[in-house]
mmCIF file of C-alpha atoms in Angstrom:
data_model
loop_
_atom_site.group_PDB
_atom_site.id
_atom_site.type_symbol
_atom_site.label_atom_id
_atom_site.label_comp_id
_atom_site.label_asym_id
_atom_site.label_seq_id
_atom_site.Cartn_x
_atom_site.Cartn_y
_atom_site.Cartn_z
ATOM 1 C CA MET A 16 0.000 0.000 0.000
ATOM 2 C CA LYS A 17 1.437 3.367 -1.011
ATOM 3 C CA VAL A 18 1.153 5.395 2.192
ATOM 4 C CA LEU A 19 2.755 8.625 3.394
ATOM 5 C CA LYS A 20 3.005 8.921 7.178
ATOM 6 C CA TYR A 21 3.502 12.614 7.772
ATOM 7 C CA ALA A 22 5.561 12.261 10.965
ATOM 8 C CA GLU A 23 7.947 9.759 9.348
ATOM 9 C CA THR A 24 8.421 11.586 6.034
ATOM 10 C CA PRO A 25 11.173 14.180 5.673
ATOM 11 C CA ALA A 26 9.940 17.445 4.177
ATOM 12 C CA ILE A 27 11.300 18.594 0.833
ATOM 13 C CA PRO A 28 12.397 22.240 1.166
ATOM 14 C CA VAL A 29 11.159 24.251 -1.819
ATOM 15 C CA ALA A 30 11.855 27.855 -0.853
ATOM 16 C CA PRO A 31 12.264 29.732 2.444
ATOM 17 C CA GLY A 32 9.112 28.984 4.440
ATOM 18 C CA VAL A 33 7.797 26.399 1.953
ATOM 19 C CA GLU A 34 8.048 22.614 2.387
ATOM 20 C CA ARG A 35 6.325 19.799 0.579
ATOM 21 C CA ARG A 36 5.551 16.103 0.980
ATOM 22 C CA PHE A 37 3.709 14.205 -1.767
ATOM 23 C CA ILE A 38 2.169 10.966 -2.920
ATOM 24 C CA TYR A 39 0.977 9.973 -6.392
ATOM 25 C CA THR A 40 -0.605 7.408 -8.662
ATOM 26 C CA ASP A 41 -0.122 7.193 -12.441
ATOM 27 C CA HIS A 42 -2.068 10.389 -13.199
ATOM 28 C CA LEU A 43 -2.798 12.041 -9.836
ATOM 29 C CA MET A 44 -0.528 13.747 -7.319
ATOM 30 C CA THR A 45 -1.357 15.145 -3.881
ATOM 31 C CA VAL A 46 1.084 17.489 -2.190
ATOM 32 C CA VAL A 47 1.040 18.627 1.446
ATOM 33 C CA VAL A 48 2.461 22.154 1.360
ATOM 34 C CA ASP A 49 3.490 23.597 4.728
ATOM 35 C CA LEU A 50 3.928 27.365 4.724
ATOM 36 C CA THR A 51 5.692 29.318 7.453
ATOM 37 C CA GLU A 52 7.212 32.796 7.822
ATOM 38 C CA GLY A 53 3.878 34.531 7.347
ATOM 39 C CA PRO A 54 1.938 36.667 7.220
ATOM 40 C CA LYS A 55 3.201 38.122 3.935
ATOM 41 C CA GLU A 56 2.782 41.743 2.901
ATOM 42 C CA THR A 57 2.282 40.904 -0.770
ATOM 43 C CA PRO A 58 1.303 37.887 -2.912
ATOM 44 C CA ASP A 59 3.886 35.499 -4.319
ATOM 45 C CA PRO A 60 4.475 35.862 -8.079
ATOM 46 C CA PHE A 61 1.868 34.419 -10.438
ATOM 47 C CA HIS A 62 2.727 31.053 -11.962
ATOM 48 C CA ALA A 63 0.987 28.617 -14.294
ATOM 49 C CA HIS A 64 1.341 24.988 -15.404
ATOM 50 C CA PRO A 65 -0.461 22.704 -17.830
ATOM 51 C CA HIS A 66 -1.652 20.533 -14.917
ATOM 52 C CA GLU A 67 -5.168 20.986 -13.586
ATOM 53 C CA GLN A 68 -5.135 21.728 -9.858
ATOM 54 C CA THR A 69 -7.394 21.730 -6.832
ATOM 55 C CA THR A 70 -6.307 23.104 -3.467
ATOM 56 C CA TYR A 71 -7.799 22.337 -0.045
ATOM 57 C CA VAL A 72 -6.834 24.655 2.818
ATOM 58 C CA ALA A 73 -6.052 22.365 5.761
ATOM 59 C CA ALA A 74 -4.887 25.109 8.159
ATOM 60 C CA GLY A 75 -4.347 28.853 8.196
ATOM 61 C CA GLU A 76 -5.594 31.441 5.728
ATOM 62 C CA VAL A 77 -4.419 32.515 2.293
ATOM 63 C CA LEU A 78 -5.478 35.043 -0.280
ATOM 64 C CA PHE A 79 -5.927 33.173 -3.545
ATOM 65 C CA LEU A 80 -5.380 35.108 -6.760
ATOM 66 C CA MET A 81 -6.222 34.102 -10.314
ATOM 67 C CA GLU A 82 -5.311 36.262 -13.300
ATOM 68 C CA GLY A 83 -8.159 38.603 -14.215
ATOM 69 C CA GLU A 84 -10.325 37.661 -11.226
ATOM 70 C CA THR A 85 -11.118 39.129 -7.826
ATOM 71 C CA PRO A 86 -8.809 37.637 -5.154
ATOM 72 C CA CYS A 87 -10.546 35.350 -2.683
ATOM 73 C CA ARG A 88 -9.721 34.792 0.992
ATOM 74 C CA LEU A 89 -9.657 31.082 1.848
ATOM 75 C CA LYS A 90 -9.499 29.520 5.297
ATOM 76 C CA ALA A 91 -9.345 25.989 6.683
ATOM 77 C CA GLY A 92 -11.968 23.805 4.981
ATOM 78 C CA ASP A 93 -12.175 25.923 1.816
ATOM 79 C CA MET A 94 -11.163 24.804 -1.675
ATOM 80 C CA VAL A 95 -10.358 26.273 -5.069
ATOM 81 C CA ALA A 96 -10.139 24.701 -8.543
ATOM 82 C CA ILE A 97 -7.588 25.932 -11.096
ATOM 83 C CA PRO A 98 -7.878 25.140 -14.801
ATOM 84 C CA ALA A 99 -4.815 24.108 -16.815
ATOM 85 C CA ASP A 100 -2.482 26.968 -17.745
ATOM 86 C CA LYS A 101 -4.347 29.547 -15.615
ATOM 87 C CA PRO A 102 -1.958 31.967 -13.875
ATOM 88 C CA HIS A 103 -2.480 31.926 -10.100
ATOM 89 C CA ALA A 104 -0.757 32.929 -6.869
ATOM 90 C CA ILE A 105 -1.218 32.967 -3.125
ATOM 91 C CA GLN A 106 -0.524 35.382 -0.328
ATOM 92 C CA LEU A 107 -0.040 33.821 3.105
ATOM 93 C CA LEU A 108 -2.253 35.748 5.547
ATOM 94 C CA THR A 109 -1.430 33.847 8.735
ATOM 95 C CA GLU A 110 1.871 32.935 10.369
ATOM 96 C CA THR A 111 1.607 29.394 9.042
ATOM 97 C CA ALA A 112 -0.740 27.483 6.742
ATOM 98 C CA ARG A 113 -1.086 24.066 5.197
ATOM 99 C CA LEU A 114 -2.382 23.580 1.660
ATOM 100 C CA ILE A 115 -3.265 20.256 0.058
ATOM 101 C CA ASP A 116 -2.506 20.732 -3.652
ATOM 102 C CA ASN A 117 -3.796 18.121 -6.074
ATOM 103 C CA PHE A 118 -2.682 17.811 -9.687
ATOM 104 C CA THR A 119 -3.442 15.854 -12.812
ATOM 105 C CA PRO A 120 -1.297 14.821 -14.531
ATOM 106 C CA VAL A 121 1.475 14.175 -12.007
ATOM 107 C CA ARG A 122 3.929 17.062 -11.477
ATOM 108 C CA GLU A 123 6.974 15.262 -12.827
ATOM 109 C CA ASP A 124 8.938 18.439 -12.089
ATOM 110 C CA PHE A 125 8.406 17.744 -8.344
ATOM 111 C CA ILE A 126 9.977 14.271 -8.596
ATOM 112 C CA ARG A 127 13.753 14.048 -8.682
ATOM 113 C CA MET B 8 -12.852 31.653 -9.733
ATOM 114 C CA LYS B 9 -14.278 28.262 -8.804
ATOM 115 C CA VAL B 10 -14.201 28.307 -5.011
ATOM 116 C CA LEU B 11 -15.909 26.228 -2.337
ATOM 117 C CA LYS B 12 -16.334 28.012 0.977
ATOM 118 C CA TYR B 13 -16.923 25.238 3.472
ATOM 119 C CA ALA B 14 -19.132 27.236 5.842
ATOM 120 C CA GLU B 15 -21.396 28.419 3.011
ATOM 121 C CA THR B 16 -21.728 25.084 1.208
ATOM 122 C CA PRO B 17 -24.500 22.667 2.177
ATOM 123 C CA ALA B 18 -23.240 19.133 2.768
ATOM 124 C CA ILE B 19 -24.462 16.345 0.519
ATOM 125 C CA PRO B 20 -25.612 13.455 2.726
ATOM 126 C CA VAL B 21 -24.262 10.160 1.377
ATOM 127 C CA ALA B 22 -25.054 7.644 4.127
ATOM 128 C CA PRO B 23 -25.657 7.869 7.885
ATOM 129 C CA GLY B 24 -22.609 9.619 9.319
ATOM 130 C CA VAL B 25 -21.129 10.447 5.885
ATOM 131 C CA GLU B 26 -21.340 13.866 4.199
ATOM 132 C CA ARG B 27 -19.489 15.270 1.220
ATOM 133 C CA ARG B 28 -18.671 18.594 -0.412
ATOM 134 C CA PHE B 29 -16.683 18.726 -3.642
ATOM 135 C CA ILE B 30 -15.041 20.836 -6.299
ATOM 136 C CA TYR B 31 -13.661 19.793 -9.696
ATOM 137 C CA THR B 32 -11.927 20.731 -12.906
ATOM 138 C CA ASP B 33 -12.211 18.847 -16.211
ATOM 139 C CA HIS B 34 -10.285 15.783 -15.018
ATOM 140 C CA LEU B 35 -9.756 16.252 -11.271
ATOM 141 C CA MET B 36 -12.178 16.156 -8.345
ATOM 142 C CA THR B 37 -11.527 16.863 -4.666
ATOM 143 C CA VAL B 38 -14.081 15.776 -2.093
ATOM 144 C CA VAL B 39 -14.240 16.801 1.573
ATOM 145 C CA VAL B 40 -15.714 13.774 3.350
ATOM 146 C CA ASP B 41 -16.923 14.376 6.894
ATOM 147 C CA LEU B 42 -17.423 11.219 8.928
ATOM 148 C CA THR B 43 -19.347 11.041 12.189
ATOM 149 C CA GLU B 44 -20.949 8.299 14.313
ATOM 150 C CA GLY B 45 -17.607 6.632 15.021
ATOM 151 C CA PRO B 46 -15.693 4.794 16.189
ATOM 152 C CA LYS B 47 -16.823 1.767 14.168
ATOM 153 C CA GLU B 48 -16.406 -1.831 15.290
ATOM 154 C CA THR B 49 -15.707 -3.110 11.776
ATOM 155 C CA PRO B 50 -14.582 -1.733 8.401
ATOM 156 C CA ASP B 51 -17.045 -0.536 5.797
ATOM 157 C CA PRO B 52 -17.452 -2.893 2.821
ATOM 158 C CA PHE B 53 -14.707 -2.918 0.185
ATOM 159 C CA HIS B 54 -15.436 -0.951 -2.983
ATOM 160 C CA ALA B 55 -13.552 -0.156 -6.174
ATOM 161 C CA HIS B 56 -13.786 2.278 -9.089
ATOM 162 C CA PRO B 57 -11.842 2.919 -12.278
ATOM 163 C CA HIS B 58 -10.769 6.333 -10.957
ATOM 164 C CA GLU B 59 -7.316 6.740 -9.420
ATOM 165 C CA GLN B 60 -7.556 8.143 -5.888
ATOM 166 C CA THR B 61 -5.454 9.817 -3.246
ATOM 167 C CA THR B 62 -6.717 10.484 0.270
ATOM 168 C CA TYR B 63 -5.385 13.009 2.794
ATOM 169 C CA VAL B 64 -6.535 12.605 6.394
ATOM 170 C CA ALA B 65 -7.430 16.114 7.585
ATOM 171 C CA ALA B 66 -8.750 15.112 11.019
ATOM 172 C CA GLY B 67 -9.348 11.967 13.053
ATOM 173 C CA GLU B 68 -8.029 8.473 12.458
ATOM 174 C CA VAL B 69 -9.049 5.686 10.112
ATOM 175 C CA LEU B 70 -7.890 2.178 9.386
ATOM 176 C CA PHE B 71 -7.255 1.981 5.649
ATOM 177 C CA LEU B 72 -7.690 -1.398 3.989
ATOM 178 C CA MET B 73 -6.642 -2.468 0.517
ATOM 179 C CA GLU B 74 -7.431 -5.917 -0.841
ATOM 180 C CA GLY B 75 -4.580 -8.362 -0.219
ATOM 181 C CA GLU B 76 -2.554 -5.913 1.895
ATOM 182 C CA THR B 77 -1.960 -5.278 5.592
ATOM 183 C CA PRO B 78 -4.369 -2.601 6.891
ATOM 184 C CA CYS B 79 -2.721 0.692 7.787
ATOM 185 C CA ARG B 80 -3.706 3.151 10.525
ATOM 186 C CA LEU B 81 -3.774 6.729 9.220
ATOM 187 C CA LYS B 82 -4.065 9.920 11.255
ATOM 188 C CA ALA B 83 -4.233 13.635 10.492
ATOM 189 C CA GLY B 84 -1.508 14.560 8.001
ATOM 190 C CA ASP B 85 -1.167 11.072 6.518
ATOM 191 C CA MET B 86 -1.989 10.102 2.919
ATOM 192 C CA VAL B 87 -2.652 7.009 0.840
ATOM 193 C CA ALA B 88 -2.669 6.439 -2.942
ATOM 194 C CA ILE B 89 -5.111 3.986 -4.521
ATOM 195 C CA PRO B 90 -4.619 2.632 -8.054
ATOM 196 C CA ALA B 91 -7.555 2.359 -10.447
ATOM 197 C CA ASP B 92 -9.901 -0.580 -9.780
ATOM 198 C CA LYS B 93 -8.176 -1.573 -6.507
ATOM 199 C CA PRO B 94 -10.699 -2.687 -3.843
ATOM 200 C CA HIS B 95 -10.344 -0.606 -0.687
ATOM 201 C CA ALA B 96 -12.246 0.297 2.481
ATOM 202 C CA ILE B 97 -11.971 2.317 5.663
ATOM 203 C CA GLN B 98 -12.846 1.795 9.296
ATOM 204 C CA LEU B 99 -13.479 4.970 11.285
ATOM 205 C CA LEU B 100 -11.417 4.716 14.496
ATOM 206 C CA THR B 101 -12.359 8.027 16.088
ATOM 207 C CA GLU B 102 -15.726 9.640 16.798
ATOM 208 C CA THR B 103 -15.345 11.887 13.760
ATOM 209 C CA ALA B 104 -12.860 12.271 10.923
ATOM 210 C CA ARG B 105 -12.380 14.302 7.771
ATOM 211 C CA LEU B 106 -10.909 12.807 4.615
ATOM 212 C CA ILE B 107 -9.885 14.732 1.515
ATOM 213 C CA ASP B 108 -10.484 12.316 -1.376
ATOM 214 C CA ASN B 109 -9.025 13.215 -4.768
ATOM 215 C CA PHE B 110 -9.952 11.489 -8.002
ATOM 216 C CA THR B 111 -9.016 11.441 -11.637
ATOM 217 C CA PRO B 112 -11.049 11.332 -13.768
ATOM 218 C CA VAL B 113 -13.938 13.210 -12.134
ATOM 219 C CA ARG B 114 -16.440 11.029 -10.235
ATOM 220 C CA GLU B 115 -19.395 11.765 -12.498
ATOM 221 C CA ASP B 116 -21.460 9.463 -10.236
ATOM 222 C CA PHE B 117 -21.104 12.087 -7.453
ATOM 223 C CA ILE B 118 -22.620 14.847 -9.652
ATOM 224 C CA ARG B 119 -26.392 14.889 -10.057
#
């Protein structure tokens, strides 16, 4: 059984204040993203990818931005869906937050 | 922006003690599953579907069972990946739990 036990899995550092842990099948990847060093004064830069994405906010609060749309404040329990190739960004509004980012296809760029 | 605000979204009752709320893109669905009426004495029946699945445990504890494999106890922060068509089941070990179930393709059977 392909299982990720959070407490036994080393985090992958991505950037200052950003760590990830992930699991995946052939076409689906789920990433636990732990954010620290908040709150932030401004949003992170917009980025886009051909993968479709959903995000579940597991803890904390973020401002979620999508190109050409009104930013939306999301807190624990909330979700957002991001079409392929749509530029998006977040701004961390709390000291810490945890996002569950889901992608199809798998983010091969996350796997070394 | 396709957003689900948990507090403003009515739950869809699925079975006694099981509620869901979901969001989706063209090929990806994320479902917040709230479980109550636990702990359970025995696992739920095995089921399978052609969709690939990942599950993130957001709260509580469950025993996760996959056909032919040793059951695995999962708690908040843990994840499991389920290949297409693989029979699987859960047993709720705490009074309540929240699972974040992700599927590709979209579970059209969840959409009325």
